Amino acid sequence: MFPSIPPSTDQHQLQNQRISTRLFIILLTLSLAILVLYTSLINVTKTIDISSPTIAQYSQLYSTYPQTLSCACTDISIDYDKFLQVNYTLHQICTSTFITDEWIGYLYNARPTGTLNSDDFRNAGLFIFQALNAFCQLSTQTISNQLTQFYSSQYVSASVTPLEVFQTQTQAFVSQFTSSVTKDFILSLSTIRKTTQSNALLNGQLTNYYLSGDISNNVNAYPLTYGDCGCKFSAVCSYELVIYTWHSKLYIFTGGV
């Protein structure tokens, strides 16, 4: 390919010409291979606009172009109640007969005549089920208040969120809502307990304090103690209710209360 001008018969020059030709062919082949490889690997970005795509179109495009697809939102914010609905179920006691007026009235009318000890279930049960009814109402009100706040919150995004990311975010929203409801209920219950205990308020059954008069006709309140727990220093002291059987001098424990 690279003959000398004029043609030469010198073997040394001919050898140089052969080497030059071979080197040129090798370099040309290598250059072409590099060019073909570069052309096959390079990404050429082409922008295509699709006006108002459907969900199916967006899903198909996202599965094909997850890194480059961009879909701007017409509205960048939306209330949670437009796409989320929270269903909840209270403890079964809250839908049972045991917190109804009929059951509480039955307990009141079924009490035996005479004086009952404060730890007798037939005496305290009436107030226990009234308290359970109040707790169920408190739970319902707490959830209702939190739902009102939750539904009025807004999801904000300038572009369409991928389905997997959106589902993860939604689950996080619901988990945060559940945590907020639990904390609010515990706070309300703790406030009732601490207010009663710190102010030495006597309950109707005198199970946290008892009254005693002295020789000067003064009435004093004294905190009760249950085992190692004293009502003066703790708001969560508890004891087990019983049902006394007077004739046999025995008493029956009522488990769970």
Short mmCIF file of C-alpha atoms in Angstrom, two decimals:
data_model
loop_
_atom_site.label_atom_id
_atom_site.label_comp_id
_atom_site.label_asym_id
_atom_site.label_seq_id
_atom_site.Cartn_x
_atom_site.Cartn_y
_atom_site.Cartn_z
CA MET A 1 0.00 0.00 0.00
CA PHE A 2 2.95 2.31 0.50
CA PRO A 3 5.26 1.66 -2.47
CA SER A 4 8.30 3.81 -3.04
CA ILE A 5 8.38 6.24 -5.93
CA PRO A 6 10.02 5.34 -8.19
CA PRO A 7 9.54 1.61 -7.42
CA SER A 8 12.43 0.06 -5.70
CA THR A 9 13.82 -3.43 -5.72
CA ASP A 10 15.75 -2.92 -2.52
CA GLN A 11 14.71 -5.66 -0.09
CA HIS A 12 15.12 -3.40 2.94
CA GLN A 13 12.75 -0.79 1.53
CA LEU A 14 10.28 -3.47 0.47
CA GLN A 15 10.31 -4.87 4.01
CA ASN A 16 9.60 -1.44 5.47
CA GLN A 17 6.71 -1.01 3.05
CA ARG A 18 5.21 -4.33 4.11
CA ILE A 19 5.52 -3.41 7.81
CA SER A 20 3.93 -0.01 7.19
CA THR A 21 1.04 -1.63 5.34
CA ARG A 22 0.42 -4.18 8.07
CA LEU A 23 0.62 -1.53 10.80
CA PHE A 24 -1.85 0.67 8.91
CA ILE A 25 -4.31 -2.21 8.51
CA ILE A 26 -4.06 -3.10 12.21
CA LEU A 27 -4.57 0.49 13.35
CA LEU A 28 -7.45 1.01 10.91
CA THR A 29 -9.17 -2.18 12.10
CA LEU A 30 -8.64 -1.23 15.74
CA SER A 31 -10.01 2.28 15.15
CA LEU A 32 -13.08 0.92 13.39
CA ALA A 33 -13.68 -1.57 16.23
CA ILE A 34 -13.40 1.19 18.84
CA LEU A 35 -15.77 3.41 16.85
CA VAL A 36 -18.35 0.63 16.51
CA LEU A 37 -18.09 -0.25 20.22
CA TYR A 38 -18.45 3.39 21.29
CA THR A 39 -21.45 3.87 19.01
CA SER A 40 -23.16 0.79 20.45
CA LEU A 41 -22.57 1.84 24.08
CA ILE A 42 -23.33 5.54 23.97
CA ASN A 43 -26.83 6.59 25.11
CA VAL A 44 -28.58 9.14 23.01
CA THR A 45 -31.21 10.98 25.06
CA LYS A 46 -34.40 11.80 23.26
CA THR A 47 -37.15 13.73 25.00
CA ILE A 48 -40.73 12.69 24.24
CA ASP A 49 -43.69 14.55 25.72
CA ILE A 50 -46.96 12.72 26.40
CA SER A 51 -49.88 14.90 27.41
CA SER A 52 -52.11 13.64 30.26
CA PRO A 53 -51.01 9.98 30.25
CA THR A 54 -53.21 7.33 31.85
CA ILE A 55 -52.08 5.30 34.85
CA ALA A 56 -51.50 2.31 32.57
CA GLN A 57 -49.34 4.38 30.21
CA TYR A 58 -47.34 5.81 33.10
CA SER A 59 -46.76 2.35 34.61
CA GLN A 60 -45.59 0.98 31.27
CA LEU A 61 -43.25 3.91 30.68
CA TYR A 62 -41.88 3.72 34.23
CA SER A 63 -41.09 0.02 33.85
CA THR A 64 -39.12 0.84 30.68
CA TYR A 65 -37.49 4.14 31.71
CA PRO A 66 -37.37 4.19 35.54
CA GLN A 67 -34.34 6.49 35.71
CA THR A 68 -35.30 9.13 33.16
CA LEU A 69 -39.10 9.25 33.28
CA SER A 70 -40.48 12.47 34.72
CA CYS A 71 -44.18 13.22 35.09
CA ALA A 72 -45.16 16.57 36.59
CA CYS A 73 -48.31 16.79 38.70
CA THR A 74 -51.17 19.11 37.79
CA ASP A 75 -51.88 19.57 41.53
CA ILE A 76 -48.86 19.23 43.80
CA SER A 77 -50.93 18.59 46.95
CA ILE A 78 -53.90 16.39 47.82
CA ASP A 79 -55.74 15.67 51.08
CA TYR A 80 -55.23 12.23 52.58
CA ASP A 81 -58.97 11.56 52.62
CA LYS A 82 -58.96 11.58 48.81
CA PHE A 83 -56.91 8.38 48.59
CA LEU A 84 -56.75 6.90 52.11
CA GLN A 85 -59.45 5.40 54.32
CA VAL A 86 -58.62 4.16 57.81
CA ASN A 87 -60.85 1.43 59.25
CA TYR A 88 -60.40 0.50 62.89
CA THR A 89 -61.82 -2.06 65.31
CA LEU A 90 -62.06 -1.41 69.03
CA HIS A 91 -61.53 -4.05 71.69
CA GLN A 92 -64.39 -6.55 71.76
CA ILE A 93 -65.47 -5.30 75.19
CA CYS A 94 -66.49 -2.02 73.55
CA THR A 95 -69.10 -3.78 71.41
CA SER A 96 -70.24 -6.22 74.07
CA THR A 97 -73.22 -6.23 76.42
CA PHE A 98 -70.99 -5.57 79.42
CA ILE A 99 -70.83 -1.80 78.91
CA THR A 100 -74.49 -1.27 78.11
CA ASP A 101 -76.94 0.43 80.45
CA GLU A 102 -78.93 -2.82 80.63
CA TRP A 103 -75.96 -4.78 82.02
CA ILE A 104 -74.96 -2.04 84.45
CA GLY A 105 -78.58 -1.77 85.60
CA TYR A 106 -78.70 -5.53 86.08
CA LEU A 107 -75.59 -5.45 88.28
CA TYR A 108 -77.11 -2.67 90.35
CA ASN A 109 -80.40 -4.49 90.87
CA ALA A 110 -78.74 -7.88 91.45
CA ARG A 111 -76.63 -6.74 94.38
CA PRO A 112 -77.53 -8.53 97.61
CA THR A 113 -78.99 -6.55 100.45
CA GLY A 114 -76.69 -5.57 103.25
CA THR A 115 -73.20 -4.20 103.35
CA LEU A 116 -70.61 -5.56 100.91
CA ASN A 117 -66.85 -5.21 101.17
CA SER A 118 -65.29 -2.76 98.73
CA ASP A 119 -63.30 -5.60 97.12
CA ASP A 120 -66.41 -7.70 96.47
CA PHE A 121 -67.03 -7.96 92.75
CA ARG A 122 -70.77 -7.55 93.24
CA ASN A 123 -70.07 -4.14 94.72
CA ALA A 124 -67.16 -2.91 92.59
CA GLY A 125 -68.23 -4.56 89.32
CA LEU A 126 -70.89 -1.93 88.73
CA PHE A 127 -68.26 0.83 88.71
CA ILE A 128 -65.71 -1.23 86.79
CA PHE A 129 -68.03 -1.66 83.81
CA GLN A 130 -68.95 2.02 83.95
CA ALA A 131 -65.23 2.81 83.79
CA LEU A 132 -64.81 0.43 80.84
CA ASN A 133 -67.64 2.22 79.07
CA ALA A 134 -65.89 5.55 79.68
CA PHE A 135 -62.60 4.14 78.32
CA CYS A 136 -64.36 2.90 75.18
CA GLN A 137 -65.87 6.34 74.64
CA LEU A 138 -62.47 7.93 75.23
CA SER A 139 -60.92 5.57 72.66
CA THR A 140 -63.59 6.39 70.09
CA GLN A 141 -63.24 10.14 70.66
CA THR A 142 -59.44 9.97 70.51
CA ILE A 143 -59.50 8.08 67.21
CA SER A 144 -62.14 10.41 65.77
CA ASN A 145 -60.08 13.50 66.65
CA GLN A 146 -56.93 12.00 65.17
CA LEU A 147 -58.76 10.95 62.00
CA THR A 148 -60.04 14.49 61.49
CA GLN A 149 -56.50 15.80 61.73
CA PHE A 150 -55.09 12.94 59.63
CA TYR A 151 -57.56 13.37 56.77
CA SER A 152 -56.96 17.12 56.65
CA SER A 153 -53.22 16.60 56.17
CA GLN A 154 -51.89 16.80 52.62
CA TYR A 155 -49.61 14.67 50.51
CA VAL A 156 -47.26 16.97 48.59
CA SER A 157 -45.23 16.01 45.51
CA ALA A 158 -44.26 17.99 42.42
CA SER A 159 -44.06 14.85 40.27
CA VAL A 160 -45.77 11.49 40.15
CA THR A 161 -44.39 9.16 42.84
CA PRO A 162 -43.55 5.60 41.75
CA LEU A 163 -46.07 3.05 43.03
CA GLU A 164 -43.61 1.16 45.25
CA VAL A 165 -42.42 4.39 46.87
CA PHE A 166 -45.99 5.64 47.27
CA GLN A 167 -47.09 2.42 48.99
CA THR A 168 -44.14 2.62 51.38
CA GLN A 169 -44.94 6.25 52.19
CA THR A 170 -48.63 5.44 52.71
CA GLN A 171 -47.78 2.65 55.14
CA ALA A 172 -45.55 5.08 57.02
CA PHE A 173 -48.44 7.59 57.22
CA VAL A 174 -50.77 4.95 58.69
CA SER A 175 -48.14 3.75 61.17
CA GLN A 176 -47.57 7.32 62.31
CA PHE A 177 -51.34 7.77 62.74
CA THR A 178 -51.60 4.59 64.83
CA SER A 179 -48.71 5.71 67.01
CA SER A 180 -50.29 9.15 67.53
CA VAL A 181 -53.63 7.63 68.58
CA THR A 182 -51.93 5.31 71.07
CA LYS A 183 -49.85 8.12 72.57
CA ASP A 184 -52.88 10.42 72.89
CA PHE A 185 -54.95 7.77 74.65
CA ILE A 186 -52.13 6.86 77.04
CA LEU A 187 -51.58 10.57 77.75
CA SER A 188 -55.27 11.05 78.60
CA LEU A 189 -55.31 8.00 80.86
CA SER A 190 -52.07 9.03 82.53
CA THR A 191 -53.43 12.53 83.15
CA ILE A 192 -56.51 11.11 84.89
CA ARG A 193 -54.39 8.82 87.05
CA LYS A 194 -51.82 11.43 88.01
CA THR A 195 -54.44 14.10 88.70
CA THR A 196 -56.31 11.75 91.02
CA GLN A 197 -53.16 10.58 92.79
CA SER A 198 -51.26 13.86 93.09
CA ASN A 199 -54.31 15.77 94.38
CA ALA A 200 -55.28 12.94 96.77
CA LEU A 201 -58.77 12.78 95.28
CA LEU A 202 -60.96 10.15 96.91
CA ASN A 203 -62.78 7.81 94.57
CA GLY A 204 -66.36 6.86 95.20
CA GLN A 205 -65.47 3.43 96.60
CA LEU A 206 -62.71 4.72 98.89
CA THR A 207 -60.24 2.23 97.44
CA ASN A 208 -57.35 4.68 97.36
CA TYR A 209 -57.94 6.55 100.63
CA TYR A 210 -60.05 5.87 103.69
CA LEU A 211 -61.57 8.38 106.09
CA SER A 212 -61.13 8.30 109.84
CA GLY A 213 -62.29 10.66 112.57
CA ASP A 214 -60.35 11.56 115.71
CA ILE A 215 -61.42 12.58 119.18
CA SER A 216 -61.64 16.20 118.06
CA ASN A 217 -64.24 15.26 115.45
CA ASN A 218 -61.77 15.94 112.65
CA VAL A 219 -61.97 13.68 109.61
CA ASN A 220 -58.66 12.71 108.06
CA ALA A 221 -57.90 10.85 104.83
CA TYR A 222 -55.28 8.10 104.91
CA PRO A 223 -53.81 6.41 101.81
CA LEU A 224 -54.36 2.70 101.39
CA THR A 225 -51.59 0.22 100.68
CA TYR A 226 -51.89 -2.94 98.58
CA GLY A 227 -48.89 -5.18 99.09
CA ASP A 228 -45.82 -3.08 98.33
CA CYS A 229 -47.82 -0.42 96.48
CA GLY A 230 -49.08 2.66 98.30
CA CYS A 231 -51.76 4.94 96.82
CA LYS A 232 -49.96 7.97 98.26
CA PHE A 233 -47.00 7.49 95.92
CA SER A 234 -48.45 5.50 93.01
CA ALA A 235 -51.45 5.91 90.73
CA VAL A 236 -51.46 2.31 89.51
CA CYS A 237 -51.91 0.26 92.69
CA SER A 238 -54.28 -2.66 92.15
CA TYR A 239 -55.82 -5.60 93.93
CA GLU A 240 -57.87 -8.62 92.93
CA LEU A 241 -61.63 -8.58 93.37
CA VAL A 242 -63.38 -11.47 95.05
CA ILE A 243 -66.89 -12.79 95.57
CA TYR A 244 -67.43 -13.66 99.20
CA THR A 245 -69.47 -16.70 100.20
CA TRP A 246 -70.46 -15.88 103.73
CA HIS A 247 -71.81 -19.24 104.83
CA SER A 248 -68.68 -21.23 104.03
CA LYS A 249 -66.23 -18.46 104.96
CA LEU A 250 -64.67 -18.84 101.49
CA TYR A 251 -64.16 -16.34 98.73
CA ILE A 252 -63.81 -16.79 94.99
CA PHE A 253 -61.29 -14.77 92.97
CA THR A 254 -62.54 -13.16 89.79
CA GLY A 255 -59.66 -13.43 87.35
CA GLY A 256 -58.65 -10.43 85.29
CA VAL A 257 -60.17 -7.72 87.50
#
